[in-house]
Tab-separated table of C-alpha atoms in Angstrom:
chain	number	residue	atom	x	y	z
A	92	UNK	CA	11.387	-15.098	-23.464
A	93	UNK	CA	10.586	-13.783	-20.096
A	94	UNK	CA	7.327	-12.390	-19.206
A	95	UNK	CA	7.470	-9.179	-17.051
A	96	UNK	CA	6.927	-9.857	-13.108
A	97	UNK	CA	6.363	-6.298	-12.120
A	98	UNK	CA	2.735	-5.901	-14.431
A	99	UNK	CA	0.592	-2.973	-13.279
A	100	UNK	CA	-2.975	-3.847	-11.972
A	101	UNK	CA	-4.695	-3.288	-14.871
A	102	UNK	CA	-1.704	-4.416	-17.362
A	103	UNK	CA	-3.123	-6.425	-20.495
A	104	UNK	CA	-1.748	-10.054	-20.093
A	105	UNK	CA	-2.137	-10.340	-23.994
A	106	UNK	CA	0.388	-7.619	-24.611
A	107	UNK	CA	3.481	-9.379	-26.620
A	108	UNK	CA	6.892	-9.603	-25.278
A	109	UNK	CA	9.247	-7.518	-27.472
A	110	UNK	CA	12.057	-8.939	-29.711
A	111	UNK	CA	15.576	-8.102	-28.846
A	112	UNK	CA	15.777	-6.011	-32.086
A	113	UNK	CA	12.414	-4.428	-30.929
A	114	UNK	CA	13.701	-3.673	-27.513
A	115	UNK	CA	16.924	-2.542	-28.997
A	116	UNK	CA	15.422	-0.394	-31.528
A	117	UNK	CA	13.184	1.501	-29.176
A	118	UNK	CA	16.037	2.108	-26.470
A	119	UNK	CA	18.441	3.340	-29.491
A	120	UNK	CA	15.705	5.800	-30.676
A	121	UNK	CA	14.955	7.006	-27.311
A	122	UNK	CA	18.604	7.708	-26.698
A	123	UNK	CA	19.102	9.456	-30.363
A	124	UNK	CA	16.039	11.551	-29.690
A	125	UNK	CA	17.505	12.989	-26.260
A	126	UNK	CA	20.778	13.535	-27.535
A	127	UNK	CA	19.639	15.344	-30.848
A	128	UNK	CA	17.125	17.205	-28.902
A	129	UNK	CA	19.538	18.157	-26.291
A	130	UNK	CA	22.865	18.889	-28.315
A	131	UNK	CA	21.661	19.377	-31.848
A	132	UNK	CA	18.553	21.205	-31.535
A	133	UNK	CA	18.871	22.503	-28.030
A	134	UNK	CA	15.433	21.384	-27.174
A	135	UNK	CA	14.098	21.714	-23.427
A	136	UNK	CA	14.964	18.271	-21.656
A	137	UNK	CA	11.268	18.045	-20.459
A	138	UNK	CA	10.061	18.510	-23.960
A	139	UNK	CA	12.286	15.679	-25.560
A	140	UNK	CA	11.479	13.285	-22.557
A	141	UNK	CA	7.496	13.906	-23.689
A	142	UNK	CA	8.752	13.083	-27.212
A	143	UNK	CA	10.141	10.114	-26.129
A	144	UNK	CA	7.129	9.059	-23.971
A	145	UNK	CA	5.172	9.041	-27.156
A	146	UNK	CA	7.692	7.190	-29.146
A	147	UNK	CA	7.749	4.495	-26.243
A	148	UNK	CA	4.010	4.503	-25.772
A	149	UNK	CA	3.453	3.901	-29.603
A	150	UNK	CA	6.044	0.916	-29.406
A	151	UNK	CA	4.189	-0.352	-26.420
A	152	UNK	CA	0.581	-0.183	-28.194
A	153	UNK	CA	2.159	-2.124	-31.232
A	154	UNK	CA	2.707	-4.749	-28.812
A	155	UNK	CA	-0.959	-4.940	-28.384
A	156	UNK	CA	-1.070	-2.783	-25.027
A	157	UNK	CA	-4.324	-0.501	-24.573
A	158	UNK	CA	-4.098	3.035	-23.636
A	159	UNK	CA	-5.275	2.223	-20.106
A	160	UNK	CA	-2.615	-0.699	-19.578
A	161	UNK	CA	0.180	1.938	-20.844
A	162	UNK	CA	-1.239	4.551	-18.396
A	163	UNK	CA	-1.002	1.894	-15.960
A	164	UNK	CA	2.561	1.583	-16.653
A	165	UNK	CA	3.293	5.043	-16.173
A	166	UNK	CA	1.109	5.238	-13.131
A	167	UNK	CA	3.000	2.112	-11.468
A	168	UNK	CA	6.674	3.803	-12.201
A	169	UNK	CA	5.573	7.380	-10.859
A	170	UNK	CA	3.602	5.723	-7.848
A	171	UNK	CA	6.899	4.305	-6.369
A	172	UNK	CA	8.608	7.550	-6.226
A	173	UNK	CA	5.450	9.149	-4.291
A	174	UNK	CA	7.446	9.310	-1.126
A	175	UNK	CA	10.095	11.236	-2.602
A	176	UNK	CA	7.970	13.747	-3.931
A	177	UNK	CA	7.415	15.228	-0.283
A	178	UNK	CA	11.278	14.848	0.073
A	179	UNK	CA	11.994	17.072	-2.826
A	180	UNK	CA	9.640	19.645	-1.838
A	181	UNK	CA	11.159	19.690	1.595
A	182	UNK	CA	14.449	19.970	0.303
A	183	UNK	CA	13.552	23.180	-1.374
A	184	UNK	CA	12.287	24.498	2.070
A	185	UNK	CA	15.515	23.184	4.205
A	186	UNK	CA	17.581	25.205	1.814
A	187	UNK	CA	15.689	28.326	2.118
A	188	UNK	CA	15.286	28.201	5.802
A	189	UNK	CA	19.071	27.672	6.052
A	190	UNK	CA	19.783	30.752	4.000
A	191	UNK	CA	17.293	32.621	6.137
A	192	UNK	CA	18.629	31.592	9.594
A	193	UNK	CA	22.178	32.450	8.469
A	194	UNK	CA	23.565	28.924	8.590
A	195	UNK	CA	25.171	28.874	5.210
A	196	UNK	CA	26.535	32.338	5.862
A	197	UNK	CA	28.079	31.210	8.822
A	198	UNK	CA	29.355	28.159	7.256
A	199	UNK	CA	31.342	30.707	4.656
A	200	UNK	CA	32.399	33.070	7.674
A	201	UNK	CA	34.099	30.621	9.506
A	202	UNK	CA	35.491	28.473	6.741
A	203	UNK	CA	37.318	31.499	5.248
A	204	UNK	CA	39.679	31.323	8.184
A	205	UNK	CA	40.947	27.970	7.085
A	206	UNK	CA	42.437	29.263	3.747
A	207	UNK	CA	46.078	29.731	4.665
A	208	UNK	CA	48.316	29.076	1.453
A	209	UNK	CA	49.857	25.777	3.047
A	210	UNK	CA	46.622	23.950	3.648
A	211	UNK	CA	44.388	26.039	0.946
A	212	UNK	CA	43.566	23.279	-1.270
A	213	UNK	CA	43.066	20.648	1.577
A	214	UNK	CA	40.823	23.421	3.486
A	215	UNK	CA	39.121	24.354	0.168
A	216	UNK	CA	38.159	20.638	-0.258
A	217	UNK	CA	36.772	20.387	3.162
A	218	UNK	CA	34.865	23.746	3.063
A	219	UNK	CA	33.152	22.751	-0.211
A	220	UNK	CA	32.235	19.374	1.231
A	221	UNK	CA	30.802	20.626	4.109
A	222	UNK	CA	28.629	23.512	2.027
A	223	UNK	CA	27.680	21.188	-0.421
A	224	UNK	CA	26.301	18.489	2.570
A	225	UNK	CA	24.494	21.747	3.897
A	226	UNK	CA	22.870	22.816	0.804
A	227	UNK	CA	22.663	19.564	-1.064
A	228	UNK	CA	23.909	21.101	-4.181
A	229	UNK	CA	27.439	20.486	-6.137
A	230	UNK	CA	26.191	23.517	-8.486
A	231	UNK	CA	25.515	26.065	-5.625
A	232	UNK	CA	28.730	25.213	-3.695
A	233	UNK	CA	30.742	25.629	-7.032
A	234	UNK	CA	28.797	28.780	-8.168
A	235	UNK	CA	29.482	30.471	-4.662
A	236	UNK	CA	32.611	29.477	-2.698
A	237	UNK	CA	34.110	27.857	-5.850
A	238	UNK	CA	34.076	31.182	-7.447
A	239	UNK	CA	35.679	32.592	-4.299
A	240	UNK	CA	37.959	29.915	-4.125
A	241	UNK	CA	39.046	30.327	-7.587
A	242	UNK	CA	39.859	33.985	-7.295
A	243	UNK	CA	41.800	33.401	-4.206
A	244	UNK	CA	43.819	30.480	-5.807
A	245	UNK	CA	44.678	32.437	-8.610
A	246	UNK	CA	45.942	35.120	-6.577
A	247	UNK	CA	47.979	32.863	-4.652
A	248	UNK	CA	49.422	31.574	-7.881
A	249	UNK	CA	47.889	27.970	-7.832
A	250	UNK	CA	47.127	26.656	-11.146
A	251	UNK	CA	43.252	27.325	-11.861
A	252	UNK	CA	42.653	23.608	-13.091
A	253	UNK	CA	44.131	22.241	-9.869
A	254	UNK	CA	41.564	24.614	-7.958
A	255	UNK	CA	38.596	23.747	-10.070
A	256	UNK	CA	39.287	19.954	-9.452
A	257	UNK	CA	39.398	20.667	-5.854
A	258	UNK	CA	36.112	22.295	-5.832
A	259	UNK	CA	34.378	19.858	-8.086
A	260	UNK	CA	35.771	17.111	-5.847
A	261	UNK	CA	34.857	18.536	-2.495
A	262	UNK	CA	31.419	19.864	-4.115
A	263	UNK	CA	30.608	16.471	-5.208
A	264	UNK	CA	31.291	14.596	-2.332
A	265	UNK	CA	29.091	16.514	0.045
A	266	UNK	CA	26.260	16.442	-2.530
A	267	UNK	CA	26.606	12.731	-3.040
A	268	UNK	CA	26.275	12.030	0.664
A	269	UNK	CA	23.599	14.835	1.651
A	270	UNK	CA	20.170	13.657	2.650
A	271	UNK	CA	18.692	16.878	1.035
A	272	UNK	CA	20.635	16.340	-2.415
A	273	UNK	CA	17.994	15.913	-5.127
A	274	UNK	CA	20.411	13.289	-6.982
A	275	UNK	CA	20.844	11.480	-3.870
A	276	UNK	CA	17.293	11.256	-3.195
A	277	UNK	CA	16.481	10.028	-6.566
A	278	UNK	CA	18.878	7.478	-6.642
A	279	UNK	CA	17.453	6.009	-3.257
A	280	UNK	CA	13.917	6.367	-4.862
A	281	UNK	CA	14.512	4.926	-8.084
A	282	UNK	CA	16.395	1.917	-6.766
A	283	UNK	CA	13.754	1.387	-4.081
A	284	UNK	CA	15.919	1.731	-1.281
A	285	UNK	CA	15.654	3.941	2.176
A	286	UNK	CA	17.596	7.465	1.788
A	287	UNK	CA	19.890	6.446	4.933
A	288	UNK	CA	20.338	3.177	3.837
A	289	UNK	CA	21.789	4.584	0.421
A	290	UNK	CA	23.667	7.110	2.078
A	291	UNK	CA	25.319	4.272	4.644
A	292	UNK	CA	26.230	2.221	1.697
A	293	UNK	CA	27.767	4.946	-0.070
A	294	UNK	CA	30.149	5.629	2.865
A	295	UNK	CA	32.092	2.156	2.259
A	296	UNK	CA	33.422	3.551	-0.818
A	297	UNK	CA	33.215	7.368	-0.744
A	298	UNK	CA	34.819	7.946	2.602
A	299	UNK	CA	38.040	6.184	1.702
A	300	UNK	CA	37.966	7.758	-1.767
A	301	UNK	CA	37.627	11.289	0.256
A	302	UNK	CA	40.443	10.576	2.611
A	303	UNK	CA	42.685	9.471	-0.312
A	304	UNK	CA	41.979	12.727	-2.293
A	305	UNK	CA	42.385	14.863	0.980
A	306	UNK	CA	45.983	13.250	1.131
A	307	UNK	CA	46.634	14.104	-2.354
A	308	UNK	CA	45.504	17.723	-1.896
A	309	UNK	CA	47.391	18.191	1.275
A	310	UNK	CA	50.632	16.957	-0.667
A	311	UNK	CA	50.049	19.060	-3.619
A	312	UNK	CA	49.389	22.136	-1.429
A	313	UNK	CA	52.451	21.649	0.264
A	314	UNK	CA	54.443	23.307	-3.089
A	315	UNK	CA	52.643	26.559	-2.281
A	316	UNK	CA	53.470	27.344	0.884
A	317	UNK	CA	55.288	30.575	0.427
A	318	UNK	CA	52.911	32.102	-1.757
A	319	UNK	CA	50.797	35.152	-0.480
A	320	UNK	CA	47.273	35.107	0.719
A	321	UNK	CA	44.751	37.874	-0.471
A	322	UNK	CA	43.439	38.613	2.972
A	323	UNK	CA	41.763	41.929	1.773
A	324	UNK	CA	39.380	39.976	-0.377
A	325	UNK	CA	38.758	37.679	2.320
A	326	UNK	CA	38.248	40.103	4.978
A	327	UNK	CA	35.612	42.164	2.354
A	328	UNK	CA	33.505	38.805	2.410
A	329	UNK	CA	33.518	38.232	6.121
A	330	UNK	CA	32.798	41.932	6.833
A	331	UNK	CA	29.622	41.924	4.253
A	332	UNK	CA	28.406	38.521	5.963
A	333	UNK	CA	28.993	40.001	9.417
A	334	UNK	CA	27.149	42.957	8.187
A	335	UNK	CA	23.961	41.167	7.151
A	336	UNK	CA	23.628	38.216	9.595
A	337	UNK	CA	24.195	37.587	13.110
A	338	UNK	CA	26.950	34.930	13.204
A	339	UNK	CA	26.932	33.382	16.361
A	340	UNK	CA	27.881	29.874	15.280
A	341	UNK	CA	26.594	27.960	17.903
A	342	UNK	CA	22.773	29.558	17.183
A	343	UNK	CA	23.140	29.554	13.507
A	344	UNK	CA	24.454	25.817	13.160
A	345	UNK	CA	21.519	24.406	15.239
A	346	UNK	CA	19.243	23.570	12.360
A	347	UNK	CA	22.130	21.726	10.929
A	348	UNK	CA	23.026	19.944	13.947
A	349	UNK	CA	19.457	18.833	14.451
A	350	UNK	CA	19.183	17.373	11.257
A	351	UNK	CA	22.407	15.559	11.224
A	352	UNK	CA	21.260	14.484	15.005
A	353	UNK	CA	18.022	13.284	13.546
A	354	UNK	CA	19.420	11.343	10.695
A	355	UNK	CA	21.795	9.706	12.942
A	356	UNK	CA	19.047	8.185	14.800
A	357	UNK	CA	17.498	7.177	11.572
A	358	UNK	CA	14.296	9.456	12.096
A	359	UNK	CA	12.304	9.637	8.941
A	360	UNK	CA	13.928	12.198	6.581
A	361	UNK	CA	10.298	14.142	6.232
A	362	UNK	CA	10.267	14.658	10.254
A	363	UNK	CA	14.138	15.622	10.486
A	364	UNK	CA	13.634	17.800	7.542
A	365	UNK	CA	10.658	19.440	8.931
A	366	UNK	CA	12.250	19.875	12.504
A	367	UNK	CA	15.254	21.531	10.869
A	368	UNK	CA	12.742	23.896	8.855
A	369	UNK	CA	10.796	25.039	11.864
A	370	UNK	CA	14.074	25.557	14.108
A	371	UNK	CA	15.633	27.630	11.090
A	372	UNK	CA	12.735	29.754	10.736
A	373	UNK	CA	12.375	30.163	14.430
A	374	UNK	CA	16.195	31.999	14.359
A	375	UNK	CA	15.388	33.268	11.082
A	376	UNK	CA	12.472	35.502	12.909
A	377	UNK	CA	13.775	35.748	16.353
A	378	UNK	CA	17.573	36.015	16.003
A	379	UNK	CA	18.171	37.206	12.631
A	380	UNK	CA	15.095	39.510	13.185
A	381	UNK	CA	13.472	38.906	9.609
A	382	UNK	CA	10.450	39.883	8.856
A	383	UNK	CA	8.130	36.722	9.469
A	384	UNK	CA	6.004	36.781	6.302
A	385	UNK	CA	9.250	37.175	3.848
A	386	UNK	CA	10.667	33.908	6.038
A	387	UNK	CA	7.548	31.968	5.308
A	388	UNK	CA	7.277	33.076	1.731
A	389	UNK	CA	10.982	32.106	1.149
A	390	UNK	CA	9.998	28.529	1.543
A	391	UNK	CA	8.081	28.646	-1.559
A	392	UNK	CA	10.768	30.840	-3.412
A	393	UNK	CA	13.599	32.546	-1.447
A	394	UNK	CA	15.098	35.857	-2.463
A	395	UNK	CA	18.595	37.220	-3.201
A	396	UNK	CA	20.820	38.041	0.037
A	397	UNK	CA	21.992	41.414	0.615
A	398	UNK	CA	25.562	41.304	1.076
A	399	UNK	CA	26.232	43.709	-1.678
A	400	UNK	CA	28.735	40.487	-3.179
A	401	UNK	CA	26.935	39.219	-6.078
A	402	UNK	CA	27.786	35.316	-5.969
A	403	UNK	CA	27.283	35.262	-2.496
A	404	UNK	CA	24.210	37.099	-2.722
A	405	UNK	CA	22.933	34.392	-5.418
A	406	UNK	CA	23.969	31.656	-3.159
A	407	UNK	CA	22.052	32.996	-0.064
A	408	UNK	CA	19.080	33.422	-2.304
A	409	UNK	CA	18.603	29.810	-3.073
A	410	UNK	CA	16.073	27.604	-2.019
A	411	UNK	CA	12.375	27.013	-1.962
A	412	UNK	CA	9.820	24.702	-3.192
A	413	UNK	CA	9.835	26.327	-6.564
A	414	UNK	CA	13.354	25.721	-7.031
A	415	UNK	CA	12.747	21.877	-6.928
A	416	UNK	CA	10.224	22.008	-9.962
A	417	UNK	CA	12.660	21.840	-12.638
A	418	UNK	CA	14.038	18.690	-11.173
A	419	UNK	CA	10.825	17.143	-9.553
A	420	UNK	CA	8.524	17.524	-13.213
A	421	UNK	CA	11.760	15.889	-14.801
A	422	UNK	CA	11.915	12.993	-12.356
A	423	UNK	CA	8.393	12.277	-12.818
A	424	UNK	CA	8.550	12.342	-16.521
A	425	UNK	CA	11.397	10.186	-16.545
A	426	UNK	CA	9.789	7.718	-14.123
A	427	UNK	CA	6.960	7.528	-16.455
A	428	UNK	CA	9.059	6.716	-19.251
A	429	UNK	CA	11.088	3.974	-17.414
A	430	UNK	CA	7.854	2.427	-16.267
A	431	UNK	CA	6.679	1.709	-19.732
A	432	UNK	CA	10.373	0.797	-20.905
A	433	UNK	CA	10.041	-1.800	-17.903
A	434	UNK	CA	6.656	-3.139	-17.891
A	435	UNK	CA	5.948	-3.583	-21.582
A	436	UNK	CA	9.678	-5.879	-21.419
A	437	UNK	CA	11.731	-3.485	-23.392
A	438	UNK	CA	14.248	-3.213	-20.369
A	439	UNK	CA	13.450	-6.762	-19.495
A	440	UNK	CA	14.396	-8.188	-23.008
A	441	UNK	CA	17.420	-6.056	-23.056
A	442	UNK	CA	18.466	-7.329	-19.633
A	443	UNK	CA	18.072	-10.818	-20.591
A	444	UNK	CA	20.442	-10.543	-23.496
A	445	UNK	CA	22.840	-7.921	-22.049
A	446	UNK	CA	23.261	-8.915	-18.408
A	447	UNK	CA	22.598	-12.645	-18.334
A	448	UNK	CA	26.197	-13.272	-18.936
A	449	UNK	CA	27.364	-11.569	-16.353
A	450	UNK	CA	28.449	-14.114	-13.474
A	451	UNK	CA	30.349	-12.246	-11.032
A	452	UNK	CA	28.739	-9.518	-8.601
A	453	UNK	CA	32.292	-7.535	-9.013
A	454	UNK	CA	31.358	-7.138	-13.112
A	455	UNK	CA	27.583	-6.469	-12.514
A	456	UNK	CA	28.760	-3.404	-10.216
A	457	UNK	CA	31.530	-2.388	-12.934
A	458	UNK	CA	28.948	-2.655	-15.864
A	459	UNK	CA	26.156	-0.868	-13.716
A	460	UNK	CA	28.674	2.163	-13.073
A	461	UNK	CA	29.880	2.076	-16.860
A	462	UNK	CA	26.402	2.492	-17.548
A	463	UNK	CA	25.758	5.301	-15.817
A	464	UNK	CA	29.009	6.849	-17.630
A	465	UNK	CA	27.580	5.822	-20.930
A	466	UNK	CA	24.144	7.239	-20.160
A	467	UNK	CA	25.535	10.675	-19.511
A	468	UNK	CA	27.586	10.648	-22.636
A	469	UNK	CA	24.561	9.929	-24.774
A	470	UNK	CA	21.593	11.756	-22.686
A	471	UNK	CA	23.889	14.558	-20.980
A	472	UNK	CA	21.585	14.546	-17.831
A	473	UNK	CA	22.405	12.481	-14.638
A	474	UNK	CA	18.892	12.557	-13.520
A	475	UNK	CA	17.621	10.323	-16.360
A	476	UNK	CA	20.617	7.831	-16.818
A	477	UNK	CA	20.088	7.458	-12.769
A	478	UNK	CA	16.569	6.486	-13.239
A	479	UNK	CA	16.870	4.366	-16.379
A	480	UNK	CA	20.048	2.401	-15.004
A	481	UNK	CA	18.195	1.632	-11.705
A	482	UNK	CA	15.588	0.433	-13.780
A	483	UNK	CA	17.506	-1.716	-15.913
A	484	UNK	CA	19.746	-3.446	-13.324
A	485	UNK	CA	17.330	-3.705	-10.338
A	486	UNK	CA	16.167	-7.201	-11.085
A	487	UNK	CA	19.881	-8.520	-11.362
A	488	UNK	CA	20.635	-7.093	-8.093
A	489	UNK	CA	17.834	-8.408	-6.172
A	490	UNK	CA	18.569	-12.050	-8.005
A	491	UNK	CA	22.043	-11.894	-6.290
A	492	UNK	CA	20.520	-10.864	-3.105
A	493	UNK	CA	22.475	-7.779	-3.148
A	494	UNK	CA	20.684	-4.925	-0.807
A	495	UNK	CA	19.118	-2.023	-3.235
A	496	UNK	CA	21.128	0.397	-1.492
A	497	UNK	CA	24.353	-1.087	-3.483
A	498	UNK	CA	22.537	-0.664	-6.582
A	499	UNK	CA	21.620	3.240	-5.664
A	500	UNK	CA	25.223	3.334	-4.796
A	501	UNK	CA	26.750	1.924	-8.093
A	502	UNK	CA	24.285	3.897	-10.097
A	503	UNK	CA	25.380	7.235	-7.949
A	504	UNK	CA	29.253	6.305	-8.802
A	505	UNK	CA	28.449	5.886	-12.483
A	506	UNK	CA	26.067	9.182	-12.989
A	507	UNK	CA	26.547	11.512	-10.394
A	508	UNK	CA	30.186	11.385	-9.981
A	509	UNK	CA	30.815	11.325	-14.079
A	510	UNK	CA	28.384	13.792	-15.105
A	511	UNK	CA	30.893	17.041	-14.090
A	512	UNK	CA	33.657	15.028	-16.350
A	513	UNK	CA	31.654	15.317	-19.562
A	514	UNK	CA	31.719	18.689	-21.558
A	515	UNK	CA	28.242	18.339	-22.896
A	516	UNK	CA	26.172	17.227	-19.627
A	517	UNK	CA	24.444	20.270	-18.105
A	518	UNK	CA	26.911	19.554	-14.975
A	519	UNK	CA	30.123	20.083	-17.105
A	520	UNK	CA	28.574	22.947	-18.930
A	521	UNK	CA	27.618	24.513	-15.842
A	522	UNK	CA	31.279	24.094	-14.284
A	523	UNK	CA	32.934	25.230	-17.186
A	524	UNK	CA	30.710	28.420	-17.327
A	525	UNK	CA	30.928	29.249	-13.545
A	526	UNK	CA	34.671	28.553	-12.990
A	527	UNK	CA	36.068	29.433	-16.065
A	528	UNK	CA	38.055	26.480	-16.708
A	529	UNK	CA	36.994	23.923	-19.467
A	530	UNK	CA	36.160	20.321	-18.549
A	531	UNK	CA	38.946	18.668	-20.175
A	532	UNK	CA	41.324	21.106	-18.482
A	533	UNK	CA	39.995	20.395	-14.744
A	534	UNK	CA	38.679	16.899	-15.335
A	535	UNK	CA	42.317	15.219	-14.608
A	536	UNK	CA	42.396	17.299	-11.260
A	537	UNK	CA	38.795	16.063	-10.369
A	538	UNK	CA	40.087	13.291	-8.308
A	539	UNK	CA	37.355	12.112	-6.231
A	540	UNK	CA	34.931	11.968	-9.305
A	541	UNK	CA	37.773	9.754	-10.821
A	542	UNK	CA	38.585	7.562	-8.198
A	543	UNK	CA	35.717	6.900	-6.395
A	544	UNK	CA	33.817	4.675	-9.242
A	545	UNK	CA	37.243	2.823	-9.466
A	546	UNK	CA	37.763	2.252	-5.825
A	547	UNK	CA	34.131	0.891	-5.947
A	548	UNK	CA	35.082	-1.690	-8.315
A	549	UNK	CA	38.323	-2.483	-6.679
A	550	UNK	CA	36.503	-3.080	-3.219
A	551	UNK	CA	33.537	-5.286	-5.217
A	552	UNK	CA	36.271	-7.413	-6.668
A	553	UNK	CA	37.432	-8.199	-3.007
A	554	UNK	CA	33.717	-8.534	-1.603
A	555	UNK	CA	33.962	-5.168	0.533
A	556	UNK	CA	31.004	-3.128	1.096
A	557	UNK	CA	28.435	-5.804	-0.699
A	558	UNK	CA	25.594	-5.375	1.607
A	559	UNK	CA	23.348	-8.169	0.965
A	560	UNK	CA	19.679	-9.166	2.399
A	561	UNK	CA	20.328	-12.882	3.297
A	562	UNK	CA	23.664	-14.267	2.486
A	563	UNK	CA	27.331	-12.760	2.630
A	564	UNK	CA	29.141	-12.630	-0.409
A	565	UNK	CA	31.547	-15.617	-0.943
A	566	UNK	CA	34.612	-15.758	-2.967
A	567	UNK	CA	33.215	-17.724	-5.808
A	568	UNK	CA	30.404	-15.329	-6.084
A	569	UNK	CA	32.893	-12.626	-6.971
């Protein structure tokens, strides 16, 4: 049996290493508790994770660890995420400030001009992608632009399942690559890699997948070139936005351009986000002529928009530090849970017996992606699946000298991309309720979510995009 290499500073070295039966049983009970809690008894996920913490902590105590040692394991798991806590808070403030400055309103206003019948699907895909990158939220994009696009698609006569698949593909693409996305930051944090390094790694597989999906939607859109466009609905939305905001494209997009520019120059996320927040606040106060106190308060909790269109007002009211509390608290609790599972040896033992037989890098990446999907099936939450998958596979990637960004990318492709394809996940349930189409209906048309993981595995087989620390992947290593 192996001894954990990453023990907390105050860890009890006399603690026993769990047997395979103990480790498997402990992990299986955690999965059962989460599954039953969420799907059968409909208990809050935070409460379920607390009960799982009690269970895992008790199992660690039975191995001989004192409470101080167990607390040290939890602290060790959380401490690695401390830099990301600042980013989580900044994400909420970026979103709120972009809403106040009219940045998001401008994206909607000018994006509507792209929606012609022939290119409706392709333009909608791009619009959702840009909105999701700007807001960092696939949910927010689906719940606003997605709802608008569903209404337009229905009027044009395009099958709603196809439109929903387009919305989800675009929203997922932007959410996956956005530096202010919670899952993007969570994956980078859990894998122990830099945020921009993580995004850089995802570009290898996500951009080619997006281009393929874009071509598919262009070809499918040609079938509806003779359909009529509901111009009145689009005009109503644009008039409402123009009445609520000054929509000078150059001025309102400056905060977004600043953040992207600083990101390209590899400026730290904290600095680039903070700079964008300050600029957006200045624009909101002096250009949009909003009350300065309201703008500052929006950084804590934003208020709904005033366009008079419910779905748009809900979108424009997103953001603020408070809006990130649910994700942040869940992440901290799941990291504590992962800390015990890892440092008490439960995950190490499973790793030794399950992953030790994996010889090829491509098999490791495929296993990681499948693990994320299975985690979503079992736990219904991509957040938990991301954290636990990173804990489970990190050592295997390091032993093969793969960059941690390859791990975070593979975990996102298994967890983030598949969450919306499963009816009982929170993401799948949200999409169904928001877009009015069942998961099983739109899933075959969510081409990016289906194609990206498969493309990633194929690229790994050929050794493409395998970022490494010291050595270049050879054909024999595949």
